[in-house]
PDB file of C-alpha atoms in Angstrom:
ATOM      1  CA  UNK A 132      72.635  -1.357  40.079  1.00 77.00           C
ATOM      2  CA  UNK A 133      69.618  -3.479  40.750  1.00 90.00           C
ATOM      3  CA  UNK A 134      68.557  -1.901  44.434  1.00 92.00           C
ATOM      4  CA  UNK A 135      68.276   0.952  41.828  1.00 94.00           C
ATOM      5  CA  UNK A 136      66.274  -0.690  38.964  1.00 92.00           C
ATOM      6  CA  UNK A 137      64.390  -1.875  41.821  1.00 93.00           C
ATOM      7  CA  UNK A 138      63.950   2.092  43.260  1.00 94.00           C
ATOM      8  CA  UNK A 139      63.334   3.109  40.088  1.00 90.00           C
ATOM      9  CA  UNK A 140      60.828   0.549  39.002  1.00 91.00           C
ATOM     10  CA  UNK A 141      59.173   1.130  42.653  1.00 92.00           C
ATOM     11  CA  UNK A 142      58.786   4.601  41.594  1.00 93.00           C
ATOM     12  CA  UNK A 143      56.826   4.384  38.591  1.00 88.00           C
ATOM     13  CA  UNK A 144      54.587   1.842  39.282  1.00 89.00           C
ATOM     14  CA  UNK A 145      53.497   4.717  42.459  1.00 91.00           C
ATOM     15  CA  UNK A 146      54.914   2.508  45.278  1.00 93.00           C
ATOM     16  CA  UNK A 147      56.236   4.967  46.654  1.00 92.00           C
ATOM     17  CA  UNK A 148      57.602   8.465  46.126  1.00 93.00           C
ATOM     18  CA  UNK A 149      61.196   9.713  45.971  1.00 93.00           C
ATOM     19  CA  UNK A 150      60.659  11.990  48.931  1.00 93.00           C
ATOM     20  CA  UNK A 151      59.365   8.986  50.904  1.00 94.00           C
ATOM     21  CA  UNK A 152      62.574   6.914  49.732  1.00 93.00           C
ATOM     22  CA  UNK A 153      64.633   9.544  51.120  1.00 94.00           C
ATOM     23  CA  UNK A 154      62.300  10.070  54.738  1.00 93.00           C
ATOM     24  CA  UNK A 155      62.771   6.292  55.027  1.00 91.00           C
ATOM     25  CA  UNK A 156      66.648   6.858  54.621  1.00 91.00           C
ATOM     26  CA  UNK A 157      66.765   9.095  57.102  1.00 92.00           C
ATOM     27  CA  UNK A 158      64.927   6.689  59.593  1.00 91.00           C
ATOM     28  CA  UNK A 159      68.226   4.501  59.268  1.00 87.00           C
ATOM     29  CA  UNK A 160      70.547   7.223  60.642  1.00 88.00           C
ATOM     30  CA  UNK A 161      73.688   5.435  62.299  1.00 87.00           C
ATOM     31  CA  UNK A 162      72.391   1.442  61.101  1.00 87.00           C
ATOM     32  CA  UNK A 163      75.056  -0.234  59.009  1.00 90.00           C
ATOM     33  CA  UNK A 164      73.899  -0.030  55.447  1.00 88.00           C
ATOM     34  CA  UNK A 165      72.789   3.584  55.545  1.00 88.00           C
ATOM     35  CA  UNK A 166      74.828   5.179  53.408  1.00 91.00           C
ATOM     36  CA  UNK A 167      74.506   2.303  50.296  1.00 92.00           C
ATOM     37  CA  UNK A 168      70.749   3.186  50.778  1.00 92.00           C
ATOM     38  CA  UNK A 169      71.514   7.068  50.463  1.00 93.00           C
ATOM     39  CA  UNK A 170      73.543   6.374  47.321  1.00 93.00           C
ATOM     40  CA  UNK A 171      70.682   3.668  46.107  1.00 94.00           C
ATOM     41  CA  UNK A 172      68.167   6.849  46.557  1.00 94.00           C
ATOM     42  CA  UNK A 173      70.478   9.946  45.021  1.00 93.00           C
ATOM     43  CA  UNK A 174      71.065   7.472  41.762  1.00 92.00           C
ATOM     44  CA  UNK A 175      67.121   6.884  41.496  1.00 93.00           C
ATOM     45  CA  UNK A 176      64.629   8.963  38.696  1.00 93.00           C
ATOM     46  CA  UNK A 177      61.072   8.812  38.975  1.00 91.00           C
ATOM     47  CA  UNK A 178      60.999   9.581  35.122  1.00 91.00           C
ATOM     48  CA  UNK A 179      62.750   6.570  34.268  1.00 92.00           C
ATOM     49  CA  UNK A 180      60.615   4.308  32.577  1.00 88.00           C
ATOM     50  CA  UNK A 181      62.094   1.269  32.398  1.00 91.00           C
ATOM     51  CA  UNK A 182      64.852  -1.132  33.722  1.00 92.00           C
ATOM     52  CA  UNK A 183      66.981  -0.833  30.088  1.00 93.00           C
ATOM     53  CA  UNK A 184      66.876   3.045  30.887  1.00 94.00           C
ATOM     54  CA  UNK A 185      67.788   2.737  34.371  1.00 95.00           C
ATOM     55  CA  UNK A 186      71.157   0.669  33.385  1.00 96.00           C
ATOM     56  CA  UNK A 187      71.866   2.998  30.253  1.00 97.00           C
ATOM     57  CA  UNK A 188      71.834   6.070  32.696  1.00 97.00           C
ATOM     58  CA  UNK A 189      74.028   4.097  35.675  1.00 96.00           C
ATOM     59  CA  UNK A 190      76.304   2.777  33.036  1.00 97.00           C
ATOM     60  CA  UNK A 191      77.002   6.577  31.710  1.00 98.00           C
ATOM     61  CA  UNK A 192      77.054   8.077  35.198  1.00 97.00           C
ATOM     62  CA  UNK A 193      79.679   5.274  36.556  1.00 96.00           C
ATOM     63  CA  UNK A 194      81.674   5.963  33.450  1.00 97.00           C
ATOM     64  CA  UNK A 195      82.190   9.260  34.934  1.00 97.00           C
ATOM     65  CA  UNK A 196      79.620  11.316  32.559  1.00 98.00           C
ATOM     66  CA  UNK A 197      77.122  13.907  33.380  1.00 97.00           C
ATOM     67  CA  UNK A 198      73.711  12.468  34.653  1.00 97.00           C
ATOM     68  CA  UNK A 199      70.915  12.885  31.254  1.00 97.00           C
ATOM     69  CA  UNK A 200      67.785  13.637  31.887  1.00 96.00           C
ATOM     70  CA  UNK A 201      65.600  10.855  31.838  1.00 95.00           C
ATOM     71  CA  UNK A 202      62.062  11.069  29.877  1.00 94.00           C
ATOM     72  CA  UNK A 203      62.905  14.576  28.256  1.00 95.00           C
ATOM     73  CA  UNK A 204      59.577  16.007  26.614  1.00 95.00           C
ATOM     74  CA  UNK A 205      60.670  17.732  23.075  1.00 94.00           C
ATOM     75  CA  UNK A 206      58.020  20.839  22.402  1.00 93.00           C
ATOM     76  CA  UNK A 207      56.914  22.240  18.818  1.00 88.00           C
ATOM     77  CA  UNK A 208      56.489  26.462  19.010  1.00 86.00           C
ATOM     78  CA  UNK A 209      52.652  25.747  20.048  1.00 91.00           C
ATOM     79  CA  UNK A 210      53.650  23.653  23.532  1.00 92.00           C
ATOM     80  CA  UNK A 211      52.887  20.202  21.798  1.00 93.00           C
ATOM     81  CA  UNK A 212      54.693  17.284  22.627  1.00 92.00           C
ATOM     82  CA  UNK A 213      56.734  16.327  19.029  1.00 92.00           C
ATOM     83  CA  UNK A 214      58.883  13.344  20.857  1.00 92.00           C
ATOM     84  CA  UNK A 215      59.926  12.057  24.201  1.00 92.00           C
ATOM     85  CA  UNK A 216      63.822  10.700  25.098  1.00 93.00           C
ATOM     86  CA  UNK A 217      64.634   8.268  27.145  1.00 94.00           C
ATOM     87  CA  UNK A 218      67.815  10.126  28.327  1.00 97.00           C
ATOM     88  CA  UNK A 219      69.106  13.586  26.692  1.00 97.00           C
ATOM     89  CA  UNK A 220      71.711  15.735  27.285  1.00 97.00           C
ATOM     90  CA  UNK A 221      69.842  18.643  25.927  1.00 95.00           C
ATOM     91  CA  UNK A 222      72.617  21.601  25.484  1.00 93.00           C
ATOM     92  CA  UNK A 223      74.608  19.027  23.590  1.00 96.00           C
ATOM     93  CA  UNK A 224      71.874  17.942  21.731  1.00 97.00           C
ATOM     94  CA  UNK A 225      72.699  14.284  22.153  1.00 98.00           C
ATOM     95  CA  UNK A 226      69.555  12.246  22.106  1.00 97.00           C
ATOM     96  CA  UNK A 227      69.531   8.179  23.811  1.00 97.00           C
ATOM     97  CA  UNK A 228      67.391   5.608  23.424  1.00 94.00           C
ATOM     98  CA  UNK A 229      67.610   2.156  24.753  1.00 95.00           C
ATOM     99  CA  UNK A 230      65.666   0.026  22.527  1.00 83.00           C
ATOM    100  CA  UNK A 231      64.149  -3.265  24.332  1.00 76.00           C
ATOM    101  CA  UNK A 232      63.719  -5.658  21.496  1.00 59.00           C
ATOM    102  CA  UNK A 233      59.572  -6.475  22.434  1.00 60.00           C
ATOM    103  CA  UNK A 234      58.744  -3.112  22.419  1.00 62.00           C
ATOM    104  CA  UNK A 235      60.803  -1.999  19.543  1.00 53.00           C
ATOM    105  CA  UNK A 236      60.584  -4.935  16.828  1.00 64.00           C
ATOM    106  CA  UNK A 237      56.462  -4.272  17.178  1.00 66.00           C
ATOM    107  CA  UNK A 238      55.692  -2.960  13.423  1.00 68.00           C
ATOM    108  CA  UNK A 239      54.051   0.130  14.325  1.00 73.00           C
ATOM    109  CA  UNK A 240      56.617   1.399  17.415  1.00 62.00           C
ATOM    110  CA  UNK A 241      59.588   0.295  15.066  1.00 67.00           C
ATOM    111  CA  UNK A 242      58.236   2.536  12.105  1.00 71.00           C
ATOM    112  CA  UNK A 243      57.564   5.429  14.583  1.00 79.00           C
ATOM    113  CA  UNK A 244      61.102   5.034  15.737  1.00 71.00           C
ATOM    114  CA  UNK A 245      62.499   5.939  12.304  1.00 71.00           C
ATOM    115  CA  UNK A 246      60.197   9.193  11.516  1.00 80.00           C
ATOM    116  CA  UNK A 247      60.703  10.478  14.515  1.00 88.00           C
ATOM    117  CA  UNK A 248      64.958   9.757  14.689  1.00 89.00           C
ATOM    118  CA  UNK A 249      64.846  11.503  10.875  1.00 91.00           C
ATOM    119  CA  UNK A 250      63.079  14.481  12.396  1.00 91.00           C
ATOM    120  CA  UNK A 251      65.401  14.625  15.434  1.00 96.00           C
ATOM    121  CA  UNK A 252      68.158  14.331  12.795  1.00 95.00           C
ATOM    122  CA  UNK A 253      66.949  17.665  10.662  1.00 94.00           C
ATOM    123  CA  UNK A 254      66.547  19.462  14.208  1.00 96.00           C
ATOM    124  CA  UNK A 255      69.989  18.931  14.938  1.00 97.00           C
ATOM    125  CA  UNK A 256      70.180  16.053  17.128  1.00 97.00           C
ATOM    126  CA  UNK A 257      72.892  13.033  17.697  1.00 97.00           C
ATOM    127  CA  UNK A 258      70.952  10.360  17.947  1.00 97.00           C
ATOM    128  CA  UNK A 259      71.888   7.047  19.806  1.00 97.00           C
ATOM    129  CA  UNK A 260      70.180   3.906  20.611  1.00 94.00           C
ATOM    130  CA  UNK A 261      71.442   1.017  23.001  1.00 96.00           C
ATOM    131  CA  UNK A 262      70.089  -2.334  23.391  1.00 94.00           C
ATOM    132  CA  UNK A 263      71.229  -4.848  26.406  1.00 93.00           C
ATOM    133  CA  UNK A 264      74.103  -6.125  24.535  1.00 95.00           C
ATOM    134  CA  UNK A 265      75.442  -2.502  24.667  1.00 96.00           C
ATOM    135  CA  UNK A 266      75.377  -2.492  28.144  1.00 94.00           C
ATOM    136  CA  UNK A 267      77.926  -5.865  28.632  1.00 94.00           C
ATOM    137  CA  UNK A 268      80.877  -3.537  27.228  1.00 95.00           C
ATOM    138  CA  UNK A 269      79.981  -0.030  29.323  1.00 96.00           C
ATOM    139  CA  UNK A 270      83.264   1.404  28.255  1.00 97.00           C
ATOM    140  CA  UNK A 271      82.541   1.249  24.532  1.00 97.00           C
ATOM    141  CA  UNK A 272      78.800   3.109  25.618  1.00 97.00           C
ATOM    142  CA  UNK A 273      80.689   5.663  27.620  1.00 98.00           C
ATOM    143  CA  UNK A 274      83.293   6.288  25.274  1.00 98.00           C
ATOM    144  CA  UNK A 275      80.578   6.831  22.492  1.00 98.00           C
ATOM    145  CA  UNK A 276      78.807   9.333  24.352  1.00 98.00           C
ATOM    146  CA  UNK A 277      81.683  10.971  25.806  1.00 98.00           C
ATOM    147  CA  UNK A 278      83.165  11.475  22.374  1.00 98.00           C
ATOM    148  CA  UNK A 279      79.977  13.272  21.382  1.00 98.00           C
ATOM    149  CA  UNK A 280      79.856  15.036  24.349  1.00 97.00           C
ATOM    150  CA  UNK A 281      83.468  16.697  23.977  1.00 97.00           C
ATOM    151  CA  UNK A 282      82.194  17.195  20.204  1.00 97.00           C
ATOM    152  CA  UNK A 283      79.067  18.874  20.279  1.00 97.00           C
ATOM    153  CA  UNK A 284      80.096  22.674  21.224  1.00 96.00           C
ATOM    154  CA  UNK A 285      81.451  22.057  17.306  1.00 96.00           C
ATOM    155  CA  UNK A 286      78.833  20.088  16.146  1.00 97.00           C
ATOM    156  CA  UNK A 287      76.529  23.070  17.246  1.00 97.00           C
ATOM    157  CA  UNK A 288      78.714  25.821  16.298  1.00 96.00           C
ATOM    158  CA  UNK A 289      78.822  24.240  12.700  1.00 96.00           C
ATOM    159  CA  UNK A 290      74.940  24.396  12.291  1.00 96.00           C
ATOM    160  CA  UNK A 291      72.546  27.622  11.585  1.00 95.00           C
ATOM    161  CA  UNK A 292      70.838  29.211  14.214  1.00 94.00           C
ATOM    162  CA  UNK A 293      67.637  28.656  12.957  1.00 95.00           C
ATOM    163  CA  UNK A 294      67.766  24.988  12.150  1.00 95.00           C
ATOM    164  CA  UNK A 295      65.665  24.444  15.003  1.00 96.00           C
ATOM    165  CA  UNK A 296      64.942  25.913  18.200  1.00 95.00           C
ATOM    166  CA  UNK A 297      66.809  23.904  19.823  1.00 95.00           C
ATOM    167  CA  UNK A 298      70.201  24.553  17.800  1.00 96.00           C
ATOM    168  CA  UNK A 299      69.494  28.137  18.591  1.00 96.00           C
ATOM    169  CA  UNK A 300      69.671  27.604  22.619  1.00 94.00           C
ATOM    170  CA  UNK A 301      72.739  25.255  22.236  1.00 94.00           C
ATOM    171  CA  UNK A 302      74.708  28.417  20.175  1.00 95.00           C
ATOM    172  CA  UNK A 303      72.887  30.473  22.724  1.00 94.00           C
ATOM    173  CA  UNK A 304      74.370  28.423  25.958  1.00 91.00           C
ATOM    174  CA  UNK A 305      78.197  28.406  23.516  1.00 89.00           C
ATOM    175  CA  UNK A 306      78.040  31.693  23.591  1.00 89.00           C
ATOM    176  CA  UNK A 307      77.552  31.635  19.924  1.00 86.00           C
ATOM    177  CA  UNK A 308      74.762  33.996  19.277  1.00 73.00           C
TER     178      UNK A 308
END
């Protein structure tokens, strides 16, 4: 997990990019090690912003659960930017944030925080945020998200279509409208 925090951090700072991780990967063809680096490389996101997101997403893709996507841009009707995820599963409208306590205990990013989770909340989003103690117990994370994974086709099917935009794609992708 930390060669990837490490790829991952690497990659936003501009070190390098994810294409020259994986040309240097294929320099070590047939050295011992090679195929931890592949893995290291395949597990790395160049939209991750931050070491707490890096860990959220490894501890849900170890458990077994789909990879989110990291540093999902939500759009209004006129192409504006209306909030930004750290991870999402976006057909099953599940939203995750991991919340570093610096960052989010400031007064003006912690009041942001709460408009914009009760407008992801009337646009029918499940909202979750982690903090690094939710990461010591990953099977209580996974479990979480799994559970509203497995429940969202109903969560979805049990809202109106035109709740939001983005309600209407998840019936759309259920097959519901």
């Amino acid at each position: 997990m930390v060669a990837v925090v490490a790829a991952d951090s690497a990659l936003r700072q501009g070190a390098c990019t994810l294409e020259q991780l994986w040309l240097g990967v294929a320099r070590l063809r047939g050295l011992k090690g090679v195929v931890s680096a592949r893995s290291i490389v395949a597990a790395s996101d160049p939209a991750s912003r931050s070491p707490g997101e890096t860990r959220l997403r490894l501890t849900l893709v170890d458990g077994g659960l789909p990879r989110p996507t990291a540093n999902y841009l939500l759009v209004d009707e006129h192409g504006y930017v209306i909030a930004e995820g750290d991870l999402v599963y976006e057909e099953a409208l599940i939203w995750l944030e991991y919340d570093g306590f610096l960052p989010h205990t400031q007064r003006d990013v912690f009041r942001n925080d709460r408009s914009r989770e009760r407008m992801l909340r009337r646009r029918g989003w499940e909202i979750f945020r982690f903090v690094d103690t939710d990461l010591r117990t990953p099977r209580h994370v996974n479990a979480d998200v799994a559970a509203a994974l497995a429940q969202a086709p109903q969560r979805i099917a049990a809202m109106a279509a035109d709740r939001s935009p983005e309600v209407a794609a998840g019936r759309r992708a259920l097959g519901l409208s």
